[in-house]
Structures are given as C-alpha cells and as structure tokens.
C-alpha cells in the first residue's frame, strides 16, 4: 500500500472513532444527569478519545492536503467550516461550567450533530458546482 492510501485509512478510522465518541458523549447528556452537568462516568477516557480522534483528523487531513498539492474541490471549504462548527459546539457543550443549563448543552449537541451530518453528507455526495 502506498502512503496516500494508508493516510486515508487512518483519517477515516479517526472519523469513525469520532462518531463513536460523539454518540457516547451525547448519551452522557441524557443518562444519569446531575446538577445540569453531563454524567461524569468515563469522562476522562471519552475526552481523551475525542482529543485523539480530532487530532488525527487534523493531522491526516493536512497531510492528505499536502499530498494532493493543495488541489481541493469547492466543497472542501464548506467541510472545513463545518468542522470548526462541530469543534466549537463540542467545546461549548461539554464545558465544565455550572452556569450552562442542560437545555443549552443539548442545543449545542444538536448543532454539532447537524455539522457532523453535513460533513458526512458533503464527503459522500461530493457536490459539483457548475
């Protein structure tokens, strides 16, 4: 296998890990919630896996971009913007702050879900703008 294919496999594996962690962390907002805070069971491991997956996505994405000589499709920019929306919503949703209400956390989760679905949709559809 060549380096490009291996990098793509690592990139997509990191995306799969992010989806699993996203769902697992989302469950903490609905199961055994106390004092407007997400369930803290397994918090450190979920945060660690989330950081690992996001770091791998960024590093392998930048590597793939370099390997492709920065030749990108127009929908690439939308994907990057949606990635930052996802990242920001995850930060705000799981911020360790007692003043953030559970309803606000769930709204942040909804925004993150829409961004993640948008990214996956762009990757699968690969729209052509004429």
mmCIF file with all atom_site columns, C-alpha atoms in Angstrom:
data_model
loop_
_atom_site.group_PDB
_atom_site.id
_atom_site.type_symbol
_atom_site.label_atom_id
_atom_site.label_alt_id
_atom_site.label_comp_id
_atom_site.label_asym_id
_atom_site.label_entity_id
_atom_site.label_seq_id
_atom_site.pdbx_PDB_ins_code
_atom_site.Cartn_x
_atom_site.Cartn_y
_atom_site.Cartn_z
_atom_site.occupancy
_atom_site.B_iso_or_equiv
_atom_site.pdbx_formal_charge
_atom_site.auth_seq_id
_atom_site.auth_comp_id
_atom_site.auth_asym_id
_atom_site.auth_atom_id
_atom_site.pdbx_PDB_model_num
ATOM 1   C CA . UNK A 1 1   ? 0.000   0.000  0.000   1.00 0.00 ? 1   UNK A CA 1
ATOM 2   C CA . UNK A 1 2   ? 1.165   3.492  -0.707  1.00 0.00 ? 2   UNK A CA 1
ATOM 3   C CA . UNK A 1 3   ? 1.402   6.323  1.815   1.00 0.00 ? 3   UNK A CA 1
ATOM 4   C CA . UNK A 1 4   ? -1.656  8.107  0.421   1.00 0.00 ? 4   UNK A CA 1
ATOM 5   C CA . UNK A 1 5   ? -3.934  5.100  0.981   1.00 0.00 ? 5   UNK A CA 1
ATOM 6   C CA . UNK A 1 6   ? -2.582  4.463  4.481   1.00 0.00 ? 6   UNK A CA 1
ATOM 7   C CA . UNK A 1 7   ? -3.142  8.118  5.391   1.00 0.00 ? 7   UNK A CA 1
ATOM 8   C CA . UNK A 1 8   ? -6.716  7.929  4.063   1.00 0.00 ? 8   UNK A CA 1
ATOM 9   C CA . UNK A 1 9   ? -7.373  4.777  6.103   1.00 0.00 ? 9   UNK A CA 1
ATOM 10  C CA . UNK A 1 10  ? -6.057  6.444  9.272   1.00 0.00 ? 10  UNK A CA 1
ATOM 11  C CA . UNK A 1 11  ? -8.140  9.551  8.502   1.00 0.00 ? 11  UNK A CA 1
ATOM 12  C CA . UNK A 1 12  ? -11.366 7.588  8.052   1.00 0.00 ? 12  UNK A CA 1
ATOM 13  C CA . UNK A 1 13  ? -10.632 5.427  11.112  1.00 0.00 ? 13  UNK A CA 1
ATOM 14  C CA . UNK A 1 14  ? -10.268 8.626  13.146  1.00 0.00 ? 14  UNK A CA 1
ATOM 15  C CA . UNK A 1 15  ? -13.601 9.857  11.761  1.00 0.00 ? 15  UNK A CA 1
ATOM 16  C CA . UNK A 1 16  ? -15.215 6.554  12.777  1.00 0.00 ? 16  UNK A CA 1
ATOM 17  C CA . UNK A 1 17  ? -13.745 6.912  16.270  1.00 0.00 ? 17  UNK A CA 1
ATOM 18  C CA . UNK A 1 18  ? -15.051 10.485 16.460  1.00 0.00 ? 18  UNK A CA 1
ATOM 19  C CA . UNK A 1 19  ? -18.565 9.334  15.555  1.00 0.00 ? 19  UNK A CA 1
ATOM 20  C CA . UNK A 1 20  ? -18.476 6.637  18.257  1.00 0.00 ? 20  UNK A CA 1
ATOM 21  C CA . UNK A 1 21  ? -17.174 9.079  20.872  1.00 0.00 ? 21  UNK A CA 1
ATOM 22  C CA . UNK A 1 22  ? -19.700 11.719 19.765  1.00 0.00 ? 22  UNK A CA 1
ATOM 23  C CA . UNK A 1 23  ? -22.569 9.282  20.363  1.00 0.00 ? 23  UNK A CA 1
ATOM 24  C CA . UNK A 1 24  ? -21.100 8.053  23.662  1.00 0.00 ? 24  UNK A CA 1
ATOM 25  C CA . UNK A 1 25  ? -20.623 11.597 24.971  1.00 0.00 ? 25  UNK A CA 1
ATOM 26  C CA . UNK A 1 26  ? -24.099 12.564 23.762  1.00 0.00 ? 26  UNK A CA 1
ATOM 27  C CA . UNK A 1 27  ? -25.521 9.783  25.910  1.00 0.00 ? 27  UNK A CA 1
ATOM 28  C CA . UNK A 1 28  ? -23.999 11.472 28.976  1.00 0.00 ? 28  UNK A CA 1
ATOM 29  C CA . UNK A 1 29  ? -26.361 14.410 28.428  1.00 0.00 ? 29  UNK A CA 1
ATOM 30  C CA . UNK A 1 30  ? -29.417 12.172 28.711  1.00 0.00 ? 30  UNK A CA 1
ATOM 31  C CA . UNK A 1 31  ? -28.478 9.366  31.127  1.00 0.00 ? 31  UNK A CA 1
ATOM 32  C CA . UNK A 1 32  ? -27.925 9.954  34.863  1.00 0.00 ? 32  UNK A CA 1
ATOM 33  C CA . UNK A 1 33  ? -27.598 13.757 34.641  1.00 0.00 ? 33  UNK A CA 1
ATOM 34  C CA . UNK A 1 34  ? -26.939 15.630 37.902  1.00 0.00 ? 34  UNK A CA 1
ATOM 35  C CA . UNK A 1 35  ? -26.964 19.384 38.564  1.00 0.00 ? 35  UNK A CA 1
ATOM 36  C CA . UNK A 1 36  ? -27.137 20.453 34.906  1.00 0.00 ? 36  UNK A CA 1
ATOM 37  C CA . UNK A 1 37  ? -23.836 18.612 34.282  1.00 0.00 ? 37  UNK A CA 1
ATOM 38  C CA . UNK A 1 38  ? -23.253 15.643 31.982  1.00 0.00 ? 38  UNK A CA 1
ATOM 39  C CA . UNK A 1 39  ? -22.797 12.240 33.581  1.00 0.00 ? 39  UNK A CA 1
ATOM 40  C CA . UNK A 1 40  ? -19.159 12.143 34.682  1.00 0.00 ? 40  UNK A CA 1
ATOM 41  C CA . UNK A 1 41  ? -18.652 8.368  34.415  1.00 0.00 ? 41  UNK A CA 1
ATOM 42  C CA . UNK A 1 42  ? -15.818 7.609  31.970  1.00 0.00 ? 42  UNK A CA 1
ATOM 43  C CA . UNK A 1 43  ? -15.429 11.343 31.248  1.00 0.00 ? 43  UNK A CA 1
ATOM 44  C CA . UNK A 1 44  ? -11.627 11.266 31.065  1.00 0.00 ? 44  UNK A CA 1
ATOM 45  C CA . UNK A 1 45  ? -11.476 8.341  28.660  1.00 0.00 ? 45  UNK A CA 1
ATOM 46  C CA . UNK A 1 46  ? -14.150 9.859  26.398  1.00 0.00 ? 46  UNK A CA 1
ATOM 47  C CA . UNK A 1 47  ? -12.392 13.229 26.374  1.00 0.00 ? 47  UNK A CA 1
ATOM 48  C CA . UNK A 1 48  ? -9.086  11.510 25.610  1.00 0.00 ? 48  UNK A CA 1
ATOM 49  C CA . UNK A 1 49  ? -10.564 9.552  22.713  1.00 0.00 ? 49  UNK A CA 1
ATOM 50  C CA . UNK A 1 50  ? -12.257 12.691 21.399  1.00 0.00 ? 50  UNK A CA 1
ATOM 51  C CA . UNK A 1 51  ? -8.981  14.614 21.503  1.00 0.00 ? 51  UNK A CA 1
ATOM 52  C CA . UNK A 1 52  ? -7.152  11.726 19.834  1.00 0.00 ? 52  UNK A CA 1
ATOM 53  C CA . UNK A 1 53  ? -9.690  11.460 17.022  1.00 0.00 ? 53  UNK A CA 1
ATOM 54  C CA . UNK A 1 54  ? -9.830  15.218 16.384  1.00 0.00 ? 54  UNK A CA 1
ATOM 55  C CA . UNK A 1 55  ? -6.023  15.453 16.397  1.00 0.00 ? 55  UNK A CA 1
ATOM 56  C CA . UNK A 1 56  ? -5.708  12.538 13.972  1.00 0.00 ? 56  UNK A CA 1
ATOM 57  C CA . UNK A 1 57  ? -8.345  14.077 11.695  1.00 0.00 ? 57  UNK A CA 1
ATOM 58  C CA . UNK A 1 58  ? -6.497  17.403 11.606  1.00 0.00 ? 58  UNK A CA 1
ATOM 59  C CA . UNK A 1 59  ? -3.023  15.895 11.127  1.00 0.00 ? 59  UNK A CA 1
ATOM 60  C CA . UNK A 1 60  ? -4.031  13.340 8.487   1.00 0.00 ? 60  UNK A CA 1
ATOM 61  C CA . UNK A 1 61  ? -6.250  15.894 6.750   1.00 0.00 ? 61  UNK A CA 1
ATOM 62  C CA . UNK A 1 62  ? -3.355  18.330 6.494   1.00 0.00 ? 62  UNK A CA 1
ATOM 63  C CA . UNK A 1 63  ? -1.101  15.515 5.294   1.00 0.00 ? 63  UNK A CA 1
ATOM 64  C CA . UNK A 1 64  ? -3.602  14.488 2.609   1.00 0.00 ? 64  UNK A CA 1
ATOM 65  C CA . UNK A 1 65  ? -3.944  18.116 1.576   1.00 0.00 ? 65  UNK A CA 1
ATOM 66  C CA . UNK A 1 66  ? -0.165  18.336 1.185   1.00 0.00 ? 66  UNK A CA 1
ATOM 67  C CA . UNK A 1 67  ? -0.049  15.026 -0.725  1.00 0.00 ? 67  UNK A CA 1
ATOM 68  C CA . UNK A 1 68  ? -2.676  16.349 -3.155  1.00 0.00 ? 68  UNK A CA 1
ATOM 69  C CA . UNK A 1 69  ? -0.619  19.526 -3.707  1.00 0.00 ? 69  UNK A CA 1
ATOM 70  C CA . UNK A 1 70  ? -3.393  21.610 -2.124  1.00 0.00 ? 70  UNK A CA 1
ATOM 71  C CA . UNK A 1 71  ? -5.694  20.844 -5.061  1.00 0.00 ? 71  UNK A CA 1
ATOM 72  C CA . UNK A 1 72  ? -9.144  20.968 -3.450  1.00 0.00 ? 72  UNK A CA 1
ATOM 73  C CA . UNK A 1 73  ? -12.735 20.837 -4.613  1.00 0.00 ? 73  UNK A CA 1
ATOM 74  C CA . UNK A 1 74  ? -15.055 23.796 -3.873  1.00 0.00 ? 74  UNK A CA 1
ATOM 75  C CA . UNK A 1 75  ? -16.955 21.837 -1.209  1.00 0.00 ? 75  UNK A CA 1
ATOM 76  C CA . UNK A 1 76  ? -13.717 21.377 0.763   1.00 0.00 ? 76  UNK A CA 1
ATOM 77  C CA . UNK A 1 77  ? -14.094 24.865 2.254   1.00 0.00 ? 77  UNK A CA 1
ATOM 78  C CA . UNK A 1 78  ? -17.626 24.093 3.449   1.00 0.00 ? 78  UNK A CA 1
ATOM 79  C CA . UNK A 1 79  ? -16.292 20.917 5.043   1.00 0.00 ? 79  UNK A CA 1
ATOM 80  C CA . UNK A 1 80  ? -13.599 22.857 6.919   1.00 0.00 ? 80  UNK A CA 1
ATOM 81  C CA . UNK A 1 81  ? -16.109 25.446 8.157   1.00 0.00 ? 81  UNK A CA 1
ATOM 82  C CA . UNK A 1 82  ? -18.478 22.698 9.334   1.00 0.00 ? 82  UNK A CA 1
ATOM 83  C CA . UNK A 1 83  ? -15.541 21.017 11.099  1.00 0.00 ? 83  UNK A CA 1
ATOM 84  C CA . UNK A 1 84  ? -14.885 24.212 13.062  1.00 0.00 ? 84  UNK A CA 1
ATOM 85  C CA . UNK A 1 85  ? -18.606 24.470 13.885  1.00 0.00 ? 85  UNK A CA 1
ATOM 86  C CA . UNK A 1 86  ? -18.509 20.881 15.165  1.00 0.00 ? 86  UNK A CA 1
ATOM 87  C CA . UNK A 1 87  ? -15.365 21.555 17.181  1.00 0.00 ? 87  UNK A CA 1
ATOM 88  C CA . UNK A 1 88  ? -16.768 24.739 18.703  1.00 0.00 ? 88  UNK A CA 1
ATOM 89  C CA . UNK A 1 89  ? -20.076 23.124 19.599  1.00 0.00 ? 89  UNK A CA 1
ATOM 90  C CA . UNK A 1 90  ? -18.295 20.220 21.307  1.00 0.00 ? 90  UNK A CA 1
ATOM 91  C CA . UNK A 1 91  ? -16.216 22.652 23.354  1.00 0.00 ? 91  UNK A CA 1
ATOM 92  C CA . UNK A 1 92  ? -19.258 24.638 24.443  1.00 0.00 ? 92  UNK A CA 1
ATOM 93  C CA . UNK A 1 93  ? -21.474 21.604 25.021  1.00 0.00 ? 93  UNK A CA 1
ATOM 94  C CA . UNK A 1 94  ? -19.096 19.839 27.386  1.00 0.00 ? 94  UNK A CA 1
ATOM 95  C CA . UNK A 1 95  ? -17.520 22.881 29.055  1.00 0.00 ? 95  UNK A CA 1
ATOM 96  C CA . UNK A 1 96  ? -17.172 22.247 32.783  1.00 0.00 ? 96  UNK A CA 1
ATOM 97  C CA . UNK A 1 97  ? -19.321 25.186 33.905  1.00 0.00 ? 97  UNK A CA 1
ATOM 98  C CA . UNK A 1 98  ? -22.288 25.071 36.289  1.00 0.00 ? 98  UNK A CA 1
ATOM 99  C CA . UNK A 1 99  ? -23.949 28.115 34.710  1.00 0.00 ? 99  UNK A CA 1
ATOM 100 C CA . UNK A 1 100 ? -24.631 26.300 31.426  1.00 0.00 ? 100 UNK A CA 1
ATOM 101 C CA . UNK A 1 101 ? -28.088 24.758 31.521  1.00 0.00 ? 101 UNK A CA 1
ATOM 102 C CA . UNK A 1 102 ? -28.756 21.233 30.318  1.00 0.00 ? 102 UNK A CA 1
ATOM 103 C CA . UNK A 1 103 ? -31.047 22.616 27.608  1.00 0.00 ? 103 UNK A CA 1
ATOM 104 C CA . UNK A 1 104 ? -28.178 24.750 26.292  1.00 0.00 ? 104 UNK A CA 1
ATOM 105 C CA . UNK A 1 105 ? -25.883 21.731 26.286  1.00 0.00 ? 105 UNK A CA 1
ATOM 106 C CA . UNK A 1 106 ? -28.430 19.715 24.330  1.00 0.00 ? 106 UNK A CA 1
ATOM 107 C CA . UNK A 1 107 ? -28.824 22.587 21.850  1.00 0.00 ? 107 UNK A CA 1
ATOM 108 C CA . UNK A 1 108 ? -25.045 22.561 21.371  1.00 0.00 ? 108 UNK A CA 1
ATOM 109 C CA . UNK A 1 109 ? -25.251 18.826 20.788  1.00 0.00 ? 109 UNK A CA 1
ATOM 110 C CA . UNK A 1 110 ? -27.917 19.403 18.132  1.00 0.00 ? 110 UNK A CA 1
ATOM 111 C CA . UNK A 1 111 ? -25.717 21.988 16.386  1.00 0.00 ? 111 UNK A CA 1
ATOM 112 C CA . UNK A 1 112 ? -22.783 19.566 16.495  1.00 0.00 ? 112 UNK A CA 1
ATOM 113 C CA . UNK A 1 113 ? -24.964 16.769 15.106  1.00 0.00 ? 113 UNK A CA 1
ATOM 114 C CA . UNK A 1 114 ? -26.091 18.927 12.194  1.00 0.00 ? 114 UNK A CA 1
ATOM 115 C CA . UNK A 1 115 ? -22.471 19.892 11.464  1.00 0.00 ? 115 UNK A CA 1
ATOM 116 C CA . UNK A 1 116 ? -21.283 16.273 11.611  1.00 0.00 ? 116 UNK A CA 1
ATOM 117 C CA . UNK A 1 117 ? -24.103 15.084 9.342   1.00 0.00 ? 117 UNK A CA 1
ATOM 118 C CA . UNK A 1 118 ? -23.313 17.964 6.978   1.00 0.00 ? 118 UNK A CA 1
ATOM 119 C CA . UNK A 1 119 ? -19.649 16.964 6.806   1.00 0.00 ? 119 UNK A CA 1
ATOM 120 C CA . UNK A 1 120 ? -20.510 13.324 6.158   1.00 0.00 ? 120 UNK A CA 1
ATOM 121 C CA . UNK A 1 121 ? -23.070 14.371 3.537   1.00 0.00 ? 121 UNK A CA 1
ATOM 122 C CA . UNK A 1 122 ? -20.527 16.516 1.710   1.00 0.00 ? 122 UNK A CA 1
ATOM 123 C CA . UNK A 1 123 ? -17.988 13.700 1.730   1.00 0.00 ? 123 UNK A CA 1
ATOM 124 C CA . UNK A 1 124 ? -20.484 11.143 0.419   1.00 0.00 ? 124 UNK A CA 1
ATOM 125 C CA . UNK A 1 125 ? -22.230 13.327 -2.163  1.00 0.00 ? 125 UNK A CA 1
ATOM 126 C CA . UNK A 1 126 ? -19.161 15.287 -3.365  1.00 0.00 ? 126 UNK A CA 1
ATOM 127 C CA . UNK A 1 127 ? -21.289 18.014 -4.954  1.00 0.00 ? 127 UNK A CA 1
ATOM 128 C CA . UNK A 1 128 ? -20.267 19.523 -8.281  1.00 0.00 ? 128 UNK A CA 1
ATOM 129 C CA . UNK A 1 129 ? -20.846 23.246 -8.555  1.00 0.00 ? 129 UNK A CA 1
ATOM 130 C CA . UNK A 1 130 ? -21.254 24.344 -12.163 1.00 0.00 ? 130 UNK A CA 1
#
